[in-house]
Short mmCIF file of C-alpha atoms in Angstrom, two decimals:
data_model
loop_
_atom_site.label_atom_id
_atom_site.label_comp_id
_atom_site.label_asym_id
_atom_site.label_seq_id
_atom_site.Cartn_x
_atom_site.Cartn_y
_atom_site.Cartn_z
CA GLN A 1 82.69 139.44 18.44
CA VAL A 2 84.78 142.54 19.12
CA GLN A 3 86.79 144.37 16.51
CA LEU A 4 89.45 146.94 17.30
CA VAL A 5 90.60 149.42 14.67
CA GLU A 6 93.61 151.61 15.33
CA SER A 7 94.39 154.87 13.57
CA GLY A 8 96.72 157.82 13.91
CA GLY A 9 100.07 156.24 13.19
CA ASP A 10 102.42 158.33 11.07
CA LEU A 11 105.97 159.46 10.43
CA VAL A 12 106.98 162.16 12.89
CA GLN A 13 110.20 163.94 13.78
CA PRO A 14 111.88 163.43 17.15
CA GLY A 15 110.25 165.65 19.75
CA GLY A 16 106.94 165.60 17.91
CA SER A 17 103.53 164.38 18.99
CA LEU A 18 100.93 161.92 17.76
CA ARG A 19 97.56 160.77 19.03
CA LEU A 20 96.53 157.19 18.38
CA SER A 21 92.90 156.13 18.47
CA CYS A 22 91.36 152.70 18.88
CA GLN A 23 87.73 152.31 17.93
CA ALA A 24 86.00 149.23 19.31
CA SER A 25 82.97 147.74 17.65
CA GLY A 26 80.81 144.87 18.70
CA SER A 27 79.96 143.83 22.20
CA ILE A 28 82.38 145.77 24.36
CA SER A 29 81.70 147.42 27.66
CA SER A 30 83.44 149.62 30.17
CA ARG A 31 84.37 146.43 32.05
CA TYR A 32 87.19 145.86 29.59
CA ALA A 33 90.71 146.93 30.39
CA MET A 34 92.06 148.72 27.32
CA GLY A 35 95.71 148.86 26.48
CA TRP A 36 98.30 149.90 23.95
CA TYR A 37 101.20 147.61 23.16
CA ARG A 38 104.01 148.04 20.68
CA GLN A 39 106.40 145.84 18.80
CA ALA A 40 109.58 147.05 17.19
CA PRO A 41 111.42 145.01 14.55
CA GLY A 42 113.24 142.11 16.14
CA LYS A 43 111.76 142.76 19.56
CA GLN A 44 108.93 141.29 21.59
CA ARG A 45 105.60 143.01 21.95
CA GLU A 46 105.56 145.14 25.08
CA LEU A 47 102.97 146.96 27.12
CA VAL A 48 103.02 150.72 26.62
CA ALA A 49 99.99 151.84 28.62
CA ARG A 50 96.82 150.38 30.02
CA ILE A 51 93.64 151.82 31.47
CA LEU A 52 91.43 149.66 33.65
CA SER A 53 87.66 149.77 33.85
CA GLY A 54 87.79 152.00 36.92
CA GLY A 55 90.14 154.46 35.25
CA THR A 56 93.41 153.35 36.83
CA THR A 57 96.32 153.71 34.42
CA ASN A 58 99.65 151.93 34.09
CA TYR A 59 102.60 152.97 31.94
CA ALA A 60 105.87 151.46 30.87
CA ASP A 61 108.76 153.27 32.53
CA SER A 62 110.08 154.30 29.12
CA VAL A 63 106.97 156.39 28.33
CA LYS A 64 106.02 157.79 31.74
CA GLY A 65 105.60 161.54 31.60
CA ARG A 66 105.42 161.53 27.80
CA PHE A 67 102.41 159.35 26.93
CA THR A 68 98.86 159.56 28.22
CA ILE A 69 96.16 156.93 27.79
CA SER A 70 92.49 157.81 28.04
CA ARG A 71 89.15 156.29 27.15
CA ASP A 72 85.73 157.49 26.11
CA ASN A 73 83.32 154.70 27.02
CA ALA A 74 80.42 156.40 25.27
CA LYS A 75 82.35 156.25 22.00
CA ASN A 76 84.00 152.86 22.68
CA THR A 77 87.30 154.54 21.98
CA VAL A 78 90.67 154.58 23.70
CA TYR A 79 93.37 157.12 22.92
CA LEU A 80 97.12 157.31 23.34
CA GLN A 81 98.56 160.80 23.33
CA MET A 82 102.27 160.59 22.63
CA ASN A 83 104.48 163.62 23.22
CA SER A 84 108.23 164.17 23.05
CA LEU A 85 108.56 161.21 20.73
CA LYS A 86 111.94 159.52 20.40
CA PRO A 87 113.36 157.29 17.66
CA GLU A 88 113.13 154.37 20.06
CA ASP A 89 109.35 154.80 20.11
CA THR A 90 109.29 153.56 16.52
CA ALA A 91 107.13 150.45 16.38
CA VAL A 92 103.81 149.02 15.35
CA TYR A 93 101.30 149.97 18.03
CA TYR A 94 98.49 147.56 18.85
CA CYS A 95 95.28 148.14 20.72
CA ASN A 96 94.10 145.49 23.17
CA ALA A 97 90.86 144.88 25.03
CA ALA A 98 90.68 142.29 27.80
CA ALA A 99 88.20 141.29 30.47
CA TRP A 100 87.03 138.46 32.68
CA ILE A 101 83.28 138.16 32.27
CA ILE A 102 81.41 135.36 33.99
CA ALA A 103 84.52 133.19 34.37
CA THR A 104 85.50 133.62 30.71
CA TYR A 105 88.56 135.54 29.61
CA TYR A 106 88.07 137.73 26.56
CA ASN A 107 91.12 139.13 24.82
CA TYR A 108 91.08 141.06 21.53
CA TRP A 109 93.76 142.71 19.39
CA GLY A 110 93.68 145.27 16.64
CA GLN A 111 95.72 145.04 13.43
CA GLY A 112 98.20 147.69 14.49
CA THR A 113 99.27 151.11 13.30
CA GLN A 114 102.82 152.10 12.39
CA VAL A 115 104.56 154.88 14.27
CA THR A 116 107.90 155.99 12.90
CA VAL A 117 109.99 158.62 14.66
CA SER A 118 112.78 159.84 12.45
CA SER A 119 114.35 163.00 11.14
#
C-alpha cells in the first residue's frame, strides 16, 4: 500500500511563490509517474504537472514557465515549485502516483493541500 502526504500549501499574495512537497511511503519505485493535480471550487480536477519515470515532464498550459515539477527518488518525494502565483491558481492541490506494473495499474492519491492566492 502506498500513501502520499502533501505539504506546503498556504495563503500567498499574487506574484508570490510556494513549494509543495509530496512524500510517498510504502512500496513505491522510480517506475511511477508522479503528478500534481488541482481542483478549484466548482471545477473539475485538472492536471497541473507530471514527471515520468524517465524524467520527462508535462505541464498544463496555464502554468508553463511558472511552475516546475521535480522528483527525488532517493527520498520518495516529488516537488512542485510555484512562482508568479495568480489568484486563479487557488485550489486544493493533490499528489498522484501511477504506474503499470506487471499488467496491473496502480493509482494513488494524496489528501490534498490548500493553496490560496489572494491579497
